[in-house]
Amino acid sequence: MSALSRHALIIGNSDGIGLHSTRRLLDRGWQVTGVSRRASPVGHDGYQHHVLDVSQRDYVEKLRAILGQGPVDTCIYCAGIGGPPDPNDLGSEVHVFEVNLMGALRTAQAIVPAMVAAGRGHLVVLSSQADALVLADFPSYAASKAALSSYFEGLGLALRPHGVAVSNLRFGFVDTKMARAAVRPFMYTLDQAVDQVELVLRKRPLRLTRPLSMAVLVRLLACLARWRVFFTRGPAS
Ligand SMILES: NC(=O)c1ccc[n+]([C@@H]2O[C@H](COP(=O)([O-])OP(=O)(O)OC[C@H]3O[C@@H](n4cnc5c(N)ncnc54)[C@H](OP(=O)(O)O)[C@@H]3O)[C@@H](O)[C@H]2O)c1
């Protein structure tokens, strides 16, 4: 298939990695359809934007209506949020799961049947190396990414015989507004991150973890977190 005929759906692309990936694919001659809650800064003949919220009830119907009958070649799920929990109101924690996990599942619900019918297609989800951690500051972020990674790697194995590829791309820190930690070791620039997105589109691995230097640090932090969980007792009653 020529690069010019390829069509990517990018969910969560008004900013950050999704926006940078959109621009890169348009430069490469792809057609891109983007989805986010805000309008897009991208103006290009090969680009269409739809203002949609992945956490809304009618998201699947609206996405199906946008796409029509045919399959997209590639879908990259970039929508993601995270933040510290408010002990007085855990509603924002629920919302993190709605966007990071359920939005990705609903996207798959809308697009995978057409891919399976066509016997081709590639679904990429942007998870995080935080999927291996237990984080007191961002528990919903880490847990939603753990579920995202586990589910989509399983789905990738299930869809392989149907000709559909799934890739789970696990970044460490990438220089966007989401990377708010005080210390951000081994942080990728947006260009470096999108180089990895392109690598995933070419090679279609089930899992890609980058940067590997961060993966070593995460292993260490995961061990410390396991010890902390093991030895922590609740406050005295
Ligand atoms: N940056 C990092 O350090 C890092 C590291 C590892 C993994 N990741 C993952 O990479 C992905 C992209 O992150 P990023 O750094 O590019 O974040 P970002 O700059 O904050 O961009 C997030 C995108 O998600 C969209 N979004 C959020 N809620 C949405 C909703 N309800 N419906 C539709 N779109 C929604 C936002 O658009 P609107 O606000 O317009 O809706 C925005 O375009 C996320 O899944 C993140 O977890 C990031």
PDB file of C-alpha atoms and ligand atoms in Angstrom:
ATOM      1  CA  MET A   1       0.000   0.000   0.000  1.00  0.00           C
ATOM      2  CA  SER A   2       1.417   3.426  -0.838  1.00  0.00           C
ATOM      3  CA  ALA A   3       2.141   5.779   2.022  1.00  0.00           C
ATOM      4  CA  LEU A   4      -0.234   8.295   0.406  1.00  0.00           C
ATOM      5  CA  SER A   5      -3.261   6.025   0.786  1.00  0.00           C
ATOM      6  CA  ARG A   6      -2.816   5.379   4.512  1.00  0.00           C
ATOM      7  CA  HIS A   7      -5.363   6.665   6.991  1.00  0.00           C
ATOM      8  CA  ALA A   8      -4.663   7.098  10.701  1.00  0.00           C
ATOM      9  CA  LEU A   9      -7.152   7.864  13.437  1.00  0.00           C
ATOM     10  CA  ILE A  10      -5.450   9.636  16.355  1.00  0.00           C
ATOM     11  CA  ILE A  11      -7.432   9.961  19.570  1.00  0.00           C
ATOM     12  CA  GLY A  12      -6.261  12.692  21.964  1.00  0.00           C
ATOM     13  CA  ASN A  13      -4.282  14.861  19.541  1.00  0.00           C
ATOM     14  CA  SER A  14      -4.925  18.512  20.371  1.00  0.00           C
ATOM     15  CA  ASP A  15      -1.651  18.534  22.288  1.00  0.00           C
ATOM     16  CA  GLY A  16       1.493  16.608  23.232  1.00  0.00           C
ATOM     17  CA  ILE A  17       2.476  13.291  21.644  1.00  0.00           C
ATOM     18  CA  GLY A  18      -0.821  12.980  19.729  1.00  0.00           C
ATOM     19  CA  LEU A  19      -0.410  16.428  18.146  1.00  0.00           C
ATOM     20  CA  HIS A  20       3.245  15.826  17.265  1.00  0.00           C
ATOM     21  CA  SER A  21       2.397  12.391  15.802  1.00  0.00           C
ATOM     22  CA  THR A  22      -0.387  13.983  13.731  1.00  0.00           C
ATOM     23  CA  ARG A  23       2.013  16.517  12.249  1.00  0.00           C
ATOM     24  CA  ARG A  24       4.660  13.843  11.527  1.00  0.00           C
ATOM     25  CA  LEU A  25       2.211  11.510   9.763  1.00  0.00           C
ATOM     26  CA  LEU A  26       0.775  14.374   7.694  1.00  0.00           C
ATOM     27  CA  ASP A  27       4.350  15.270   6.646  1.00  0.00           C
ATOM     28  CA  ARG A  28       4.779  11.627   5.571  1.00  0.00           C
ATOM     29  CA  GLY A  29       1.680  11.809   3.334  1.00  0.00           C
ATOM     30  CA  TRP A  30      -0.852  10.062   5.568  1.00  0.00           C
ATOM     31  CA  GLN A  31      -4.494  11.107   5.846  1.00  0.00           C
ATOM     32  CA  VAL A  32      -5.232  11.769   9.520  1.00  0.00           C
ATOM     33  CA  THR A  33      -8.503  12.021  11.438  1.00  0.00           C
ATOM     34  CA  GLY A  34      -8.089  13.471  14.913  1.00  0.00           C
ATOM     35  CA  VAL A  35     -10.303  13.439  17.994  1.00  0.00           C
ATOM     36  CA  SER A  36     -10.058  15.477  21.188  1.00  0.00           C
ATOM     37  CA  ARG A  37     -12.198  17.702  23.401  1.00  0.00           C
ATOM     38  CA  ARG A  38     -10.546  20.860  22.102  1.00  0.00           C
ATOM     39  CA  ALA A  39     -10.177  22.108  18.543  1.00  0.00           C
ATOM     40  CA  SER A  40      -6.941  21.256  16.760  1.00  0.00           C
ATOM     41  CA  PRO A  41      -4.216  23.738  15.856  1.00  0.00           C
ATOM     42  CA  VAL A  42      -3.515  21.653  12.712  1.00  0.00           C
ATOM     43  CA  GLY A  43      -4.597  23.058   9.350  1.00  0.00           C
ATOM     44  CA  HIS A  44      -3.794  20.652   6.475  1.00  0.00           C
ATOM     45  CA  ASP A  45      -5.630  19.251   3.428  1.00  0.00           C
ATOM     46  CA  GLY A  46      -5.079  15.705   4.677  1.00  0.00           C
ATOM     47  CA  TYR A  47      -6.488  16.420   8.136  1.00  0.00           C
ATOM     48  CA  GLN A  48      -9.963  16.297   9.669  1.00  0.00           C
ATOM     49  CA  HIS A  49     -10.644  17.067  13.319  1.00  0.00           C
ATOM     50  CA  HIS A  50     -13.622  16.080  15.465  1.00  0.00           C
ATOM     51  CA  VAL A  51     -14.333  17.540  18.876  1.00  0.00           C
ATOM     52  CA  LEU A  52     -15.337  14.563  21.034  1.00  0.00           C
ATOM     53  CA  ASP A  53     -14.858  13.439  24.612  1.00  0.00           C
ATOM     54  CA  VAL A  54     -13.896   9.752  24.947  1.00  0.00           C
ATOM     55  CA  SER A  55     -15.593   9.593  28.349  1.00  0.00           C
ATOM     56  CA  GLN A  56     -19.044  10.574  27.042  1.00  0.00           C
ATOM     57  CA  ARG A  57     -21.787   7.948  26.845  1.00  0.00           C
ATOM     58  CA  ASP A  58     -22.378   8.391  23.098  1.00  0.00           C
ATOM     59  CA  TYR A  59     -18.661   8.302  22.187  1.00  0.00           C
ATOM     60  CA  VAL A  60     -18.768   4.908  20.412  1.00  0.00           C
ATOM     61  CA  GLU A  61     -21.785   5.860  18.264  1.00  0.00           C
ATOM     62  CA  LYS A  62     -20.267   9.214  17.350  1.00  0.00           C
ATOM     63  CA  LEU A  63     -16.905   7.661  16.463  1.00  0.00           C
ATOM     64  CA  ARG A  64     -18.622   5.016  14.288  1.00  0.00           C
ATOM     65  CA  ALA A  65     -20.584   7.773  12.528  1.00  0.00           C
ATOM     66  CA  ILE A  66     -17.364   9.711  11.841  1.00  0.00           C
ATOM     67  CA  LEU A  67     -15.574   6.693  10.414  1.00  0.00           C
ATOM     68  CA  GLY A  68     -18.428   5.210   8.339  1.00  0.00           C
ATOM     69  CA  GLN A  69     -18.167   1.584   7.219  1.00  0.00           C
ATOM     70  CA  GLY A  70     -14.540   1.183   6.125  1.00  0.00           C
ATOM     71  CA  PRO A  71     -11.599   0.328   8.420  1.00  0.00           C
ATOM     72  CA  VAL A  72      -8.902   2.844   9.313  1.00  0.00           C
ATOM     73  CA  ASP A  73      -5.400   1.488   8.650  1.00  0.00           C
ATOM     74  CA  THR A  74      -4.089   2.622  11.991  1.00  0.00           C
ATOM     75  CA  CYS A  75      -5.469   4.021  15.222  1.00  0.00           C
ATOM     76  CA  ILE A  76      -3.213   5.606  17.839  1.00  0.00           C
ATOM     77  CA  TYR A  77      -4.869   6.077  21.228  1.00  0.00           C
ATOM     78  CA  CYS A  78      -3.059   8.986  22.936  1.00  0.00           C
ATOM     79  CA  ALA A  79      -5.792  10.366  25.204  1.00  0.00           C
ATOM     80  CA  GLY A  80      -4.569  10.325  28.779  1.00  0.00           C
ATOM     81  CA  ILE A  81      -4.882  12.252  32.020  1.00  0.00           C
ATOM     82  CA  GLY A  82      -3.567  11.903  35.552  1.00  0.00           C
ATOM     83  CA  GLY A  83      -3.322  13.727  38.827  1.00  0.00           C
ATOM     84  CA  PRO A  84      -3.130  13.271  42.589  1.00  0.00           C
ATOM     85  CA  PRO A  85      -6.244  11.919  44.324  1.00  0.00           C
ATOM     86  CA  ASP A  86      -8.552  14.178  46.363  1.00  0.00           C
ATOM     87  CA  PRO A  87      -9.464  12.037  49.413  1.00  0.00           C
ATOM     88  CA  ASN A  88     -12.725  14.004  49.785  1.00  0.00           C
ATOM     89  CA  ASP A  89     -13.874  13.323  46.254  1.00  0.00           C
ATOM     90  CA  LEU A  90     -12.640  10.311  44.294  1.00  0.00           C
ATOM     91  CA  GLY A  91     -14.729  11.269  41.247  1.00  0.00           C
ATOM     92  CA  SER A  92     -11.625  12.538  39.454  1.00  0.00           C
ATOM     93  CA  GLU A  93     -10.021   9.124  40.034  1.00  0.00           C
ATOM     94  CA  VAL A  94     -12.962   7.443  38.312  1.00  0.00           C
ATOM     95  CA  HIS A  95     -12.566   9.905  35.437  1.00  0.00           C
ATOM     96  CA  VAL A  96      -8.903   8.936  34.977  1.00  0.00           C
ATOM     97  CA  PHE A  97      -9.999   5.326  34.410  1.00  0.00           C
ATOM     98  CA  GLU A  98     -12.756   6.502  32.053  1.00  0.00           C
ATOM     99  CA  VAL A  99     -10.250   8.326  29.841  1.00  0.00           C
ATOM    100  CA  ASN A 100      -7.088   6.206  30.114  1.00  0.00           C
ATOM    101  CA  LEU A 101      -8.714   2.772  30.071  1.00  0.00           C
ATOM    102  CA  MET A 102     -12.396   2.779  29.097  1.00  0.00           C
ATOM    103  CA  GLY A 103     -11.883   5.361  26.333  1.00  0.00           C
ATOM    104  CA  ALA A 104      -9.309   3.029  24.759  1.00  0.00           C
ATOM    105  CA  LEU A 105     -11.650   0.031  25.083  1.00  0.00           C
ATOM    106  CA  ARG A 106     -14.540   2.003  23.589  1.00  0.00           C
ATOM    107  CA  THR A 107     -12.305   3.089  20.726  1.00  0.00           C
ATOM    108  CA  ALA A 108     -11.422  -0.558  20.089  1.00  0.00           C
ATOM    109  CA  GLN A 109     -15.133  -1.436  20.276  1.00  0.00           C
ATOM    110  CA  ALA A 110     -15.819   1.097  17.516  1.00  0.00           C
ATOM    111  CA  ILE A 111     -12.946   0.273  15.150  1.00  0.00           C
ATOM    112  CA  VAL A 112     -11.835  -3.347  15.604  1.00  0.00           C
ATOM    113  CA  PRO A 113     -14.810  -5.132  13.954  1.00  0.00           C
ATOM    114  CA  ALA A 114     -14.156  -3.346  10.627  1.00  0.00           C
ATOM    115  CA  MET A 115     -10.443  -4.198  10.910  1.00  0.00           C
ATOM    116  CA  VAL A 116     -11.249  -7.867  11.569  1.00  0.00           C
ATOM    117  CA  ALA A 117     -13.685  -7.929   8.623  1.00  0.00           C
ATOM    118  CA  ALA A 118     -10.946  -6.488   6.384  1.00  0.00           C
ATOM    119  CA  GLY A 119      -8.273  -8.783   7.850  1.00  0.00           C
ATOM    120  CA  ARG A 120      -5.928  -5.862   8.464  1.00  0.00           C
ATOM    121  CA  GLY A 121      -5.318  -2.875  10.726  1.00  0.00           C
ATOM    122  CA  HIS A 122      -3.117  -1.685  13.554  1.00  0.00           C
ATOM    123  CA  LEU A 123      -4.195  -0.339  16.942  1.00  0.00           C
ATOM    124  CA  VAL A 124      -1.537   1.421  19.030  1.00  0.00           C
ATOM    125  CA  VAL A 125      -2.167   2.416  22.654  1.00  0.00           C
ATOM    126  CA  LEU A 126       0.095   4.788  24.564  1.00  0.00           C
ATOM    127  CA  SER A 127       0.529   3.274  27.992  1.00  0.00           C
ATOM    128  CA  SER A 128       3.338   4.146  30.387  1.00  0.00           C
ATOM    129  CA  GLN A 129       6.169   2.545  32.295  1.00  0.00           C
ATOM    130  CA  ALA A 130       4.157   3.638  35.355  1.00  0.00           C
ATOM    131  CA  ASP A 131       2.028   0.531  34.637  1.00  0.00           C
ATOM    132  CA  ALA A 132       4.626  -1.414  36.681  1.00  0.00           C
ATOM    133  CA  LEU A 133       4.432   0.860  39.729  1.00  0.00           C
ATOM    134  CA  VAL A 134       2.252   1.453  42.773  1.00  0.00           C
ATOM    135  CA  LEU A 135       2.145   5.241  43.124  1.00  0.00           C
ATOM    136  CA  ALA A 136       0.725   7.075  46.143  1.00  0.00           C
ATOM    137  CA  ASP A 137       0.756  10.374  44.204  1.00  0.00           C
ATOM    138  CA  PHE A 138      -0.901   9.037  41.047  1.00  0.00           C
ATOM    139  CA  PRO A 139      -2.667   5.767  41.949  1.00  0.00           C
ATOM    140  CA  SER A 140      -5.354   6.014  39.257  1.00  0.00           C
ATOM    141  CA  TYR A 141      -2.800   6.856  36.576  1.00  0.00           C
ATOM    142  CA  ALA A 142      -0.548   3.879  37.388  1.00  0.00           C
ATOM    143  CA  ALA A 143      -3.457   1.451  37.836  1.00  0.00           C
ATOM    144  CA  SER A 144      -5.306   2.538  34.688  1.00  0.00           C
ATOM    145  CA  LYS A 145      -2.086   2.144  32.694  1.00  0.00           C
ATOM    146  CA  ALA A 146      -1.487  -1.309  34.243  1.00  0.00           C
ATOM    147  CA  ALA A 147      -4.952  -2.390  33.100  1.00  0.00           C
ATOM    148  CA  LEU A 148      -4.463  -0.731  29.694  1.00  0.00           C
ATOM    149  CA  SER A 149      -1.175  -2.581  29.115  1.00  0.00           C
ATOM    150  CA  SER A 150      -2.486  -5.926  30.292  1.00  0.00           C
ATOM    151  CA  TYR A 151      -5.746  -5.725  28.362  1.00  0.00           C
ATOM    152  CA  PHE A 152      -4.326  -4.561  25.038  1.00  0.00           C
ATOM    153  CA  GLU A 153      -1.419  -7.004  25.086  1.00  0.00           C
ATOM    154  CA  GLY A 154      -3.983  -9.784  25.628  1.00  0.00           C
ATOM    155  CA  LEU A 155      -6.212  -8.373  22.889  1.00  0.00           C
ATOM    156  CA  GLY A 156      -3.185  -8.225  20.584  1.00  0.00           C
ATOM    157  CA  LEU A 157      -2.628 -11.961  21.035  1.00  0.00           C
ATOM    158  CA  ALA A 158      -6.345 -12.608  20.399  1.00  0.00           C
ATOM    159  CA  LEU A 159      -6.491 -10.467  17.231  1.00  0.00           C
ATOM    160  CA  ARG A 160      -3.270 -11.679  15.620  1.00  0.00           C
ATOM    161  CA  PRO A 161      -4.969 -14.656  13.876  1.00  0.00           C
ATOM    162  CA  HIS A 162      -7.472 -12.157  12.413  1.00  0.00           C
ATOM    163  CA  GLY A 163      -4.746 -10.101  10.729  1.00  0.00           C
ATOM    164  CA  VAL A 164      -5.049  -7.174  13.160  1.00  0.00           C
ATOM    165  CA  ALA A 165      -1.995  -5.900  15.060  1.00  0.00           C
ATOM    166  CA  VAL A 166      -2.038  -4.270  18.498  1.00  0.00           C
ATOM    167  CA  SER A 167       0.951  -2.413  19.967  1.00  0.00           C
ATOM    168  CA  ASN A 168       1.426  -1.187  23.514  1.00  0.00           C
ATOM    169  CA  LEU A 169       3.928   1.694  23.578  1.00  0.00           C
ATOM    170  CA  ARG A 170       5.231   2.313  27.111  1.00  0.00           C
ATOM    171  CA  PHE A 171       7.046   5.623  27.525  1.00  0.00           C
ATOM    172  CA  GLY A 172       8.941   6.934  30.522  1.00  0.00           C
ATOM    173  CA  PHE A 173       8.883  10.754  30.658  1.00  0.00           C
ATOM    174  CA  VAL A 174       8.135  12.738  27.512  1.00  0.00           C
ATOM    175  CA  ASP A 175       8.432  16.526  27.436  1.00  0.00           C
ATOM    176  CA  THR A 176       4.735  17.523  27.420  1.00  0.00           C
ATOM    177  CA  LYS A 177       2.459  19.223  29.933  1.00  0.00           C
ATOM    178  CA  MET A 178       1.661  15.790  31.362  1.00  0.00           C
ATOM    179  CA  ALA A 179       5.220  15.225  32.634  1.00  0.00           C
ATOM    180  CA  ARG A 180       4.834  17.247  35.826  1.00  0.00           C
ATOM    181  CA  ALA A 181       7.125  15.359  38.231  1.00  0.00           C
ATOM    182  CA  ALA A 182       9.813  17.420  39.992  1.00  0.00           C
ATOM    183  CA  VAL A 183      12.477  15.051  38.667  1.00  0.00           C
ATOM    184  CA  ARG A 184      12.089  13.648  35.141  1.00  0.00           C
ATOM    185  CA  PRO A 185      14.996  11.282  34.456  1.00  0.00           C
ATOM    186  CA  PHE A 186      15.842  10.224  30.892  1.00  0.00           C
ATOM    187  CA  MET A 187      13.049  12.418  29.503  1.00  0.00           C
ATOM    188  CA  TYR A 188      12.406  12.147  25.741  1.00  0.00           C
ATOM    189  CA  THR A 189      11.794  15.180  23.560  1.00  0.00           C
ATOM    190  CA  LEU A 190       8.593  15.087  21.524  1.00  0.00           C
ATOM    191  CA  ASP A 191      10.667  14.317  18.408  1.00  0.00           C
ATOM    192  CA  GLN A 192      12.294  11.322  20.101  1.00  0.00           C
ATOM    193  CA  ALA A 193       8.878  10.077  21.260  1.00  0.00           C
ATOM    194  CA  VAL A 194       7.361  10.355  17.787  1.00  0.00           C
ATOM    195  CA  ASP A 195      10.386   8.536  16.300  1.00  0.00           C
ATOM    196  CA  GLN A 196       9.303   5.629  18.536  1.00  0.00           C
ATOM    197  CA  VAL A 197       5.685   5.963  17.382  1.00  0.00           C
ATOM    198  CA  GLU A 198       6.943   5.642  13.793  1.00  0.00           C
ATOM    199  CA  LEU A 199       9.057   2.625  14.750  1.00  0.00           C
ATOM    200  CA  VAL A 200       5.950   0.976  16.217  1.00  0.00           C
ATOM    201  CA  LEU A 201       3.991   1.706  13.027  1.00  0.00           C
ATOM    202  CA  ARG A 202       6.730   0.034  10.940  1.00  0.00           C
ATOM    203  CA  LYS A 203       7.563  -2.991  13.134  1.00  0.00           C
ATOM    204  CA  ARG A 204       4.211  -3.581  14.904  1.00  0.00           C
ATOM    205  CA  PRO A 205       5.626  -5.049  18.155  1.00  0.00           C
ATOM    206  CA  LEU A 206       3.088  -6.156  20.751  1.00  0.00           C
ATOM    207  CA  ARG A 207       5.040  -4.144  23.347  1.00  0.00           C
ATOM    208  CA  LEU A 208       7.688  -1.420  23.028  1.00  0.00           C
ATOM    209  CA  THR A 209       9.224   0.167  26.140  1.00  0.00           C
ATOM    210  CA  ARG A 210      11.264   3.379  25.800  1.00  0.00           C
ATOM    211  CA  PRO A 211      13.676   4.629  26.966  1.00  0.00           C
ATOM    212  CA  LEU A 212      15.299   1.441  28.224  1.00  0.00           C
ATOM    213  CA  SER A 213      17.410   3.423  30.732  1.00  0.00           C
ATOM    214  CA  MET A 214      14.142   4.457  32.406  1.00  0.00           C
ATOM    215  CA  ALA A 215      12.942   0.835  32.354  1.00  0.00           C
ATOM    216  CA  VAL A 216      15.935  -0.155  34.506  1.00  0.00           C
ATOM    217  CA  LEU A 217      15.103   2.588  37.010  1.00  0.00           C
ATOM    218  CA  VAL A 218      11.413   1.577  37.008  1.00  0.00           C
ATOM    219  CA  ARG A 219      12.372  -2.022  37.869  1.00  0.00           C
ATOM    220  CA  LEU A 220      14.206  -0.738  40.910  1.00  0.00           C
ATOM    221  CA  LEU A 221      11.301   1.532  41.906  1.00  0.00           C
ATOM    222  CA  ALA A 222       8.843  -1.362  41.426  1.00  0.00           C
ATOM    223  CA  CYS A 223      10.888  -3.475  43.898  1.00  0.00           C
ATOM    224  CA  LEU A 224      10.856  -0.640  46.441  1.00  0.00           C
ATOM    225  CA  ALA A 225       7.094  -0.199  45.942  1.00  0.00           C
ATOM    226  CA  ARG A 226       6.519  -3.942  46.534  1.00  0.00           C
ATOM    227  CA  TRP A 227       8.441  -3.752  49.806  1.00  0.00           C
ATOM    228  CA  ARG A 228       6.492  -0.678  50.875  1.00  0.00           C
ATOM    229  CA  VAL A 229       3.165  -2.389  50.122  1.00  0.00           C
ATOM    230  CA  PHE A 230       4.268  -5.557  51.904  1.00  0.00           C
ATOM    231  CA  PHE A 231       5.322  -3.798  55.108  1.00  0.00           C
ATOM    232  CA  THR A 232       2.686  -1.047  55.345  1.00  0.00           C
ATOM    233  CA  ARG A 233      -0.038  -1.462  57.942  1.00  0.00           C
ATOM    234  CA  GLY A 234      -3.104   0.777  58.219  1.00  0.00           C
ATOM    235  CA  PRO A 235      -3.241   3.587  60.810  1.00  0.00           C
ATOM    236  CA  ALA A 236      -4.046   2.422  64.322  1.00  0.00           C
ATOM    237  CA  SER A 237      -7.815   2.384  64.898  1.00  0.00           C
TER     238      SER A 237
HETATM  239  N1  LIG B   1       4.225  12.885  28.721  1.00  0.00           N
HETATM  240  C1  LIG B   1       4.698  11.828  29.399  1.00  0.00           C
HETATM  241  O1  LIG B   1       5.644  11.920  30.202  1.00  0.00           O
HETATM  242  C2  LIG B   1       4.079  10.468  29.166  1.00  0.00           C
HETATM  243  C3  LIG B   1       4.785   9.343  29.634  1.00  0.00           C
HETATM  244  C4  LIG B   1       4.249   8.078  29.460  1.00  0.00           C
HETATM  245  C5  LIG B   1       3.028   7.931  28.808  1.00  0.00           C
HETATM  246  N2  LIG B   1       2.365   9.035  28.356  1.00  0.00           N
HETATM  247  C6  LIG B   1       1.061   8.830  27.735  1.00  0.00           C
HETATM  248  O2  LIG B   1       1.039   9.347  26.426  1.00  0.00           O
HETATM  249  C7  LIG B   1      -0.278   9.808  26.128  1.00  0.00           C
HETATM  250  C8  LIG B   1      -0.196  11.245  25.618  1.00  0.00           C
HETATM  251  O3  LIG B   1       0.336  12.041  26.670  1.00  0.00           O
HETATM  252  P1  LIG B   1       0.851  13.531  26.451  1.00  0.00           P
HETATM  253  O4  LIG B   1       2.053  13.684  27.282  1.00  0.00           O
HETATM  254  O5  LIG B   1       0.906  13.847  24.999  1.00  0.00           O
HETATM  255  O6  LIG B   1      -0.344  14.313  27.170  1.00  0.00           O
HETATM  256  P2  LIG B   1      -0.987  15.740  26.868  1.00  0.00           P
HETATM  257  O7  LIG B   1      -0.009  16.653  26.223  1.00  0.00           O
HETATM  258  O8  LIG B   1      -1.642  16.147  28.135  1.00  0.00           O
HETATM  259  O9  LIG B   1      -2.127  15.382  25.775  1.00  0.00           O
HETATM  260  C9  LIG B   1      -3.198  14.547  26.121  1.00  0.00           C
HETATM  261  C10 LIG B   1      -4.207  14.560  24.992  1.00  0.00           C
HETATM  262  O10 LIG B   1      -5.328  13.775  25.436  1.00  0.00           O
HETATM  263  C11 LIG B   1      -6.511  14.470  25.090  1.00  0.00           C
HETATM  264  N3  LIG B   1      -7.605  14.130  26.006  1.00  0.00           N
HETATM  265  C12 LIG B   1      -7.601  14.186  27.360  1.00  0.00           C
HETATM  266  N4  LIG B   1      -8.803  13.844  27.832  1.00  0.00           N
HETATM  267  C13 LIG B   1      -9.577  13.555  26.747  1.00  0.00           C
HETATM  268  C14 LIG B   1     -10.933  13.156  26.591  1.00  0.00           C
HETATM  269  N5  LIG B   1     -11.735  12.971  27.649  1.00  0.00           N
HETATM  270  N6  LIG B   1     -11.399  12.952  25.336  1.00  0.00           N
HETATM  271  C15 LIG B   1     -10.605  13.143  24.253  1.00  0.00           C
HETATM  272  N7  LIG B   1      -9.313  13.518  24.345  1.00  0.00           N
HETATM  273  C16 LIG B   1      -8.814  13.729  25.576  1.00  0.00           C
HETATM  274  C17 LIG B   1      -6.121  15.947  25.224  1.00  0.00           C
HETATM  275  O11 LIG B   1      -6.946  16.752  24.415  1.00  0.00           O
HETATM  276  P3  LIG B   1      -8.172  17.619  24.965  1.00  0.00           P
HETATM  277  O12 LIG B   1      -7.758  18.198  26.285  1.00  0.00           O
HETATM  278  O13 LIG B   1      -8.389  18.614  23.866  1.00  0.00           O
HETATM  279  O14 LIG B   1      -9.300  16.660  25.059  1.00  0.00           O
HETATM  280  C18 LIG B   1      -4.706  15.960  24.663  1.00  0.00           C
HETATM  281  O15 LIG B   1      -4.734  16.154  23.271  1.00  0.00           O
HETATM  282  C19 LIG B   1      -1.105   9.696  27.414  1.00  0.00           C
HETATM  283  O16 LIG B   1      -1.874   8.525  27.379  1.00  0.00           O
HETATM  284  C20 LIG B   1      -0.036   9.567  28.480  1.00  0.00           C
HETATM  285  O17 LIG B   1      -0.489   8.834  29.607  1.00  0.00           O
HETATM  286  C21 LIG B   1       2.847  10.301  28.511  1.00  0.00           C
END
